[in-house]
mmCIF file with all atom_site columns, C-alpha atoms in Angstrom:
data_model
loop_
_atom_site.group_PDB
_atom_site.id
_atom_site.type_symbol
_atom_site.label_atom_id
_atom_site.label_alt_id
_atom_site.label_comp_id
_atom_site.label_asym_id
_atom_site.label_entity_id
_atom_site.label_seq_id
_atom_site.pdbx_PDB_ins_code
_atom_site.Cartn_x
_atom_site.Cartn_y
_atom_site.Cartn_z
_atom_site.occupancy
_atom_site.B_iso_or_equiv
_atom_site.pdbx_formal_charge
_atom_site.auth_seq_id
_atom_site.auth_comp_id
_atom_site.auth_asym_id
_atom_site.auth_atom_id
_atom_site.pdbx_PDB_model_num
ATOM 1  C CA . UNK A 1 1  ? 37.991 10.879 56.101 1.00 65.00 ? 1  UNK A CA 1
ATOM 2  C CA . UNK A 1 2  ? 39.100 12.041 52.383 1.00 86.00 ? 2  UNK A CA 1
ATOM 3  C CA . UNK A 1 3  ? 36.561 11.988 50.306 1.00 88.00 ? 3  UNK A CA 1
ATOM 4  C CA . UNK A 1 4  ? 35.625 10.590 46.545 1.00 93.00 ? 4  UNK A CA 1
ATOM 5  C CA . UNK A 1 5  ? 35.947 12.554 44.261 1.00 94.00 ? 5  UNK A CA 1
ATOM 6  C CA . UNK A 1 6  ? 32.503 11.422 43.396 1.00 95.00 ? 6  UNK A CA 1
ATOM 7  C CA . UNK A 1 7  ? 30.912 13.210 46.931 1.00 94.00 ? 7  UNK A CA 1
ATOM 8  C CA . UNK A 1 8  ? 33.457 16.028 46.828 1.00 94.00 ? 8  UNK A CA 1
ATOM 9  C CA . UNK A 1 9  ? 31.424 17.233 43.642 1.00 95.00 ? 9  UNK A CA 1
ATOM 10 C CA . UNK A 1 10 ? 28.129 16.302 45.035 1.00 94.00 ? 10 UNK A CA 1
ATOM 11 C CA . UNK A 1 11 ? 29.224 18.628 47.944 1.00 94.00 ? 11 UNK A CA 1
ATOM 12 C CA . UNK A 1 12 ? 31.000 21.740 45.393 1.00 95.00 ? 12 UNK A CA 1
ATOM 13 C CA . UNK A 1 13 ? 27.695 21.640 44.051 1.00 94.00 ? 13 UNK A CA 1
ATOM 14 C CA . UNK A 1 14 ? 25.981 21.877 46.785 1.00 93.00 ? 14 UNK A CA 1
ATOM 15 C CA . UNK A 1 15 ? 27.476 24.715 47.777 1.00 94.00 ? 15 UNK A CA 1
ATOM 16 C CA . UNK A 1 16 ? 27.527 26.388 45.310 1.00 95.00 ? 16 UNK A CA 1
ATOM 17 C CA . UNK A 1 17 ? 22.799 26.247 45.333 1.00 92.00 ? 17 UNK A CA 1
ATOM 18 C CA . UNK A 1 18 ? 23.909 27.315 48.307 1.00 92.00 ? 18 UNK A CA 1
ATOM 19 C CA . UNK A 1 19 ? 25.712 30.156 47.689 1.00 94.00 ? 19 UNK A CA 1
ATOM 20 C CA . UNK A 1 20 ? 23.515 31.368 45.950 1.00 91.00 ? 20 UNK A CA 1
ATOM 21 C CA . UNK A 1 21 ? 20.713 30.757 46.649 1.00 89.00 ? 21 UNK A CA 1
ATOM 22 C CA . UNK A 1 22 ? 21.716 32.302 50.515 1.00 90.00 ? 22 UNK A CA 1
ATOM 23 C CA . UNK A 1 23 ? 22.855 35.903 48.005 1.00 90.00 ? 23 UNK A CA 1
ATOM 24 C CA . UNK A 1 24 ? 19.128 35.595 46.525 1.00 87.00 ? 24 UNK A CA 1
ATOM 25 C CA . UNK A 1 25 ? 17.784 36.597 50.292 1.00 85.00 ? 25 UNK A CA 1
ATOM 26 C CA . UNK A 1 26 ? 20.501 38.792 50.799 1.00 86.00 ? 26 UNK A CA 1
ATOM 27 C CA . UNK A 1 27 ? 18.627 40.086 47.408 1.00 86.00 ? 27 UNK A CA 1
ATOM 28 C CA . UNK A 1 28 ? 15.365 40.844 49.174 1.00 84.00 ? 28 UNK A CA 1
ATOM 29 C CA . UNK A 1 29 ? 14.166 37.743 48.358 1.00 82.00 ? 29 UNK A CA 1
ATOM 30 C CA . UNK A 1 30 ? 11.774 36.860 51.378 1.00 82.00 ? 30 UNK A CA 1
ATOM 31 C CA . UNK A 1 31 ? 12.688 32.529 50.970 1.00 84.00 ? 31 UNK A CA 1
ATOM 32 C CA . UNK A 1 32 ? 14.642 30.826 48.971 1.00 87.00 ? 32 UNK A CA 1
ATOM 33 C CA . UNK A 1 33 ? 14.617 26.215 49.051 1.00 87.00 ? 33 UNK A CA 1
ATOM 34 C CA . UNK A 1 34 ? 17.151 23.792 48.076 1.00 84.00 ? 34 UNK A CA 1
ATOM 35 C CA . UNK A 1 35 ? 16.632 19.910 47.052 1.00 84.00 ? 35 UNK A CA 1
ATOM 36 C CA . UNK A 1 36 ? 19.461 17.412 47.602 1.00 78.00 ? 36 UNK A CA 1
ATOM 37 C CA . UNK A 1 37 ? 18.843 13.915 47.891 1.00 80.00 ? 37 UNK A CA 1
ATOM 38 C CA . UNK A 1 38 ? 15.596 14.185 46.672 1.00 84.00 ? 38 UNK A CA 1
ATOM 39 C CA . UNK A 1 39 ? 14.251 16.208 49.754 1.00 87.00 ? 39 UNK A CA 1
ATOM 40 C CA . UNK A 1 40 ? 14.168 19.600 49.411 1.00 88.00 ? 40 UNK A CA 1
ATOM 41 C CA . UNK A 1 41 ? 14.269 22.358 51.925 1.00 85.00 ? 41 UNK A CA 1
ATOM 42 C CA . UNK A 1 42 ? 12.606 25.878 52.133 1.00 87.00 ? 42 UNK A CA 1
ATOM 43 C CA . UNK A 1 43 ? 14.513 29.226 53.693 1.00 86.00 ? 43 UNK A CA 1
ATOM 44 C CA . UNK A 1 44 ? 13.186 32.533 54.773 1.00 85.00 ? 44 UNK A CA 1
ATOM 45 C CA . UNK A 1 45 ? 14.330 35.435 55.527 1.00 81.00 ? 45 UNK A CA 1
ATOM 46 C CA . UNK A 1 46 ? 14.126 34.500 59.544 1.00 81.00 ? 46 UNK A CA 1
ATOM 47 C CA . UNK A 1 47 ? 15.728 31.952 59.726 1.00 84.00 ? 47 UNK A CA 1
ATOM 48 C CA . UNK A 1 48 ? 18.646 33.093 56.837 1.00 87.00 ? 48 UNK A CA 1
ATOM 49 C CA . UNK A 1 49 ? 20.815 31.768 59.871 1.00 89.00 ? 49 UNK A CA 1
ATOM 50 C CA . UNK A 1 50 ? 20.359 28.852 59.704 1.00 89.00 ? 50 UNK A CA 1
ATOM 51 C CA . UNK A 1 51 ? 21.369 28.982 55.916 1.00 89.00 ? 51 UNK A CA 1
ATOM 52 C CA . UNK A 1 52 ? 24.855 30.362 56.895 1.00 92.00 ? 52 UNK A CA 1
ATOM 53 C CA . UNK A 1 53 ? 25.188 27.978 58.626 1.00 93.00 ? 53 UNK A CA 1
ATOM 54 C CA . UNK A 1 54 ? 24.858 25.452 56.413 1.00 91.00 ? 54 UNK A CA 1
ATOM 55 C CA . UNK A 1 55 ? 27.408 26.990 54.305 1.00 93.00 ? 55 UNK A CA 1
ATOM 56 C CA . UNK A 1 56 ? 29.686 26.826 56.747 1.00 93.00 ? 56 UNK A CA 1
ATOM 57 C CA . UNK A 1 57 ? 28.953 23.690 57.005 1.00 94.00 ? 57 UNK A CA 1
ATOM 58 C CA . UNK A 1 58 ? 29.492 22.315 53.126 1.00 93.00 ? 58 UNK A CA 1
ATOM 59 C CA . UNK A 1 59 ? 32.625 24.807 53.040 1.00 94.00 ? 59 UNK A CA 1
ATOM 60 C CA . UNK A 1 60 ? 34.151 22.803 56.763 1.00 92.00 ? 60 UNK A CA 1
ATOM 61 C CA . UNK A 1 61 ? 32.986 19.403 55.007 1.00 92.00 ? 61 UNK A CA 1
ATOM 62 C CA . UNK A 1 62 ? 35.526 20.668 51.902 1.00 92.00 ? 62 UNK A CA 1
ATOM 63 C CA . UNK A 1 63 ? 38.612 21.545 53.902 1.00 90.00 ? 63 UNK A CA 1
ATOM 64 C CA . UNK A 1 64 ? 38.043 25.216 52.757 1.00 88.00 ? 64 UNK A CA 1
ATOM 65 C CA . UNK A 1 65 ? 37.516 26.249 56.405 1.00 75.00 ? 65 UNK A CA 1
ATOM 66 C CA . UNK A 1 66 ? 40.647 25.437 57.939 1.00 63.00 ? 66 UNK A CA 1
ATOM 67 C CA . UNK A 1 67 ? 40.556 28.423 60.378 1.00 59.00 ? 67 UNK A CA 1
ATOM 68 C CA . UNK A 1 68 ? 38.100 29.706 63.085 1.00 55.00 ? 68 UNK A CA 1
ATOM 69 C CA . UNK A 1 69 ? 37.651 33.491 62.935 1.00 59.00 ? 69 UNK A CA 1
ATOM 70 C CA . UNK A 1 70 ? 39.246 34.505 66.255 1.00 57.00 ? 70 UNK A CA 1
ATOM 71 C CA . UNK A 1 71 ? 36.649 36.580 68.108 1.00 61.00 ? 71 UNK A CA 1
ATOM 72 C CA . UNK A 1 72 ? 36.416 40.541 68.750 1.00 65.00 ? 72 UNK A CA 1
ATOM 73 C CA . UNK A 1 73 ? 37.635 40.969 72.607 1.00 67.00 ? 73 UNK A CA 1
ATOM 74 C CA . UNK A 1 74 ? 36.716 43.993 73.840 1.00 69.00 ? 74 UNK A CA 1
ATOM 75 C CA . UNK A 1 75 ? 39.336 47.325 74.849 1.00 70.00 ? 75 UNK A CA 1
ATOM 76 C CA . UNK A 1 76 ? 39.898 47.478 78.595 1.00 70.00 ? 76 UNK A CA 1
ATOM 77 C CA . UNK A 1 77 ? 40.974 51.264 79.386 1.00 72.00 ? 77 UNK A CA 1
ATOM 78 C CA . UNK A 1 78 ? 42.424 51.894 82.187 1.00 64.00 ? 78 UNK A CA 1
#
């Protein structure tokens, strides 16, 4: 399903806001809030993983995450 220009613009704006919020948390801010569609979501340092997942989800919707990173494999000696 292809995005319209308007849908893509909205998702890009949300992605920019989410990335900035993630940046602020990584710099030590205790919590950040994001607002969209008249709703507000607050992320605290304890749920930074949820914010990272939100960023990944937006990137996937925008087709910016085509390839998942391969998981590392253990080394076996012997």
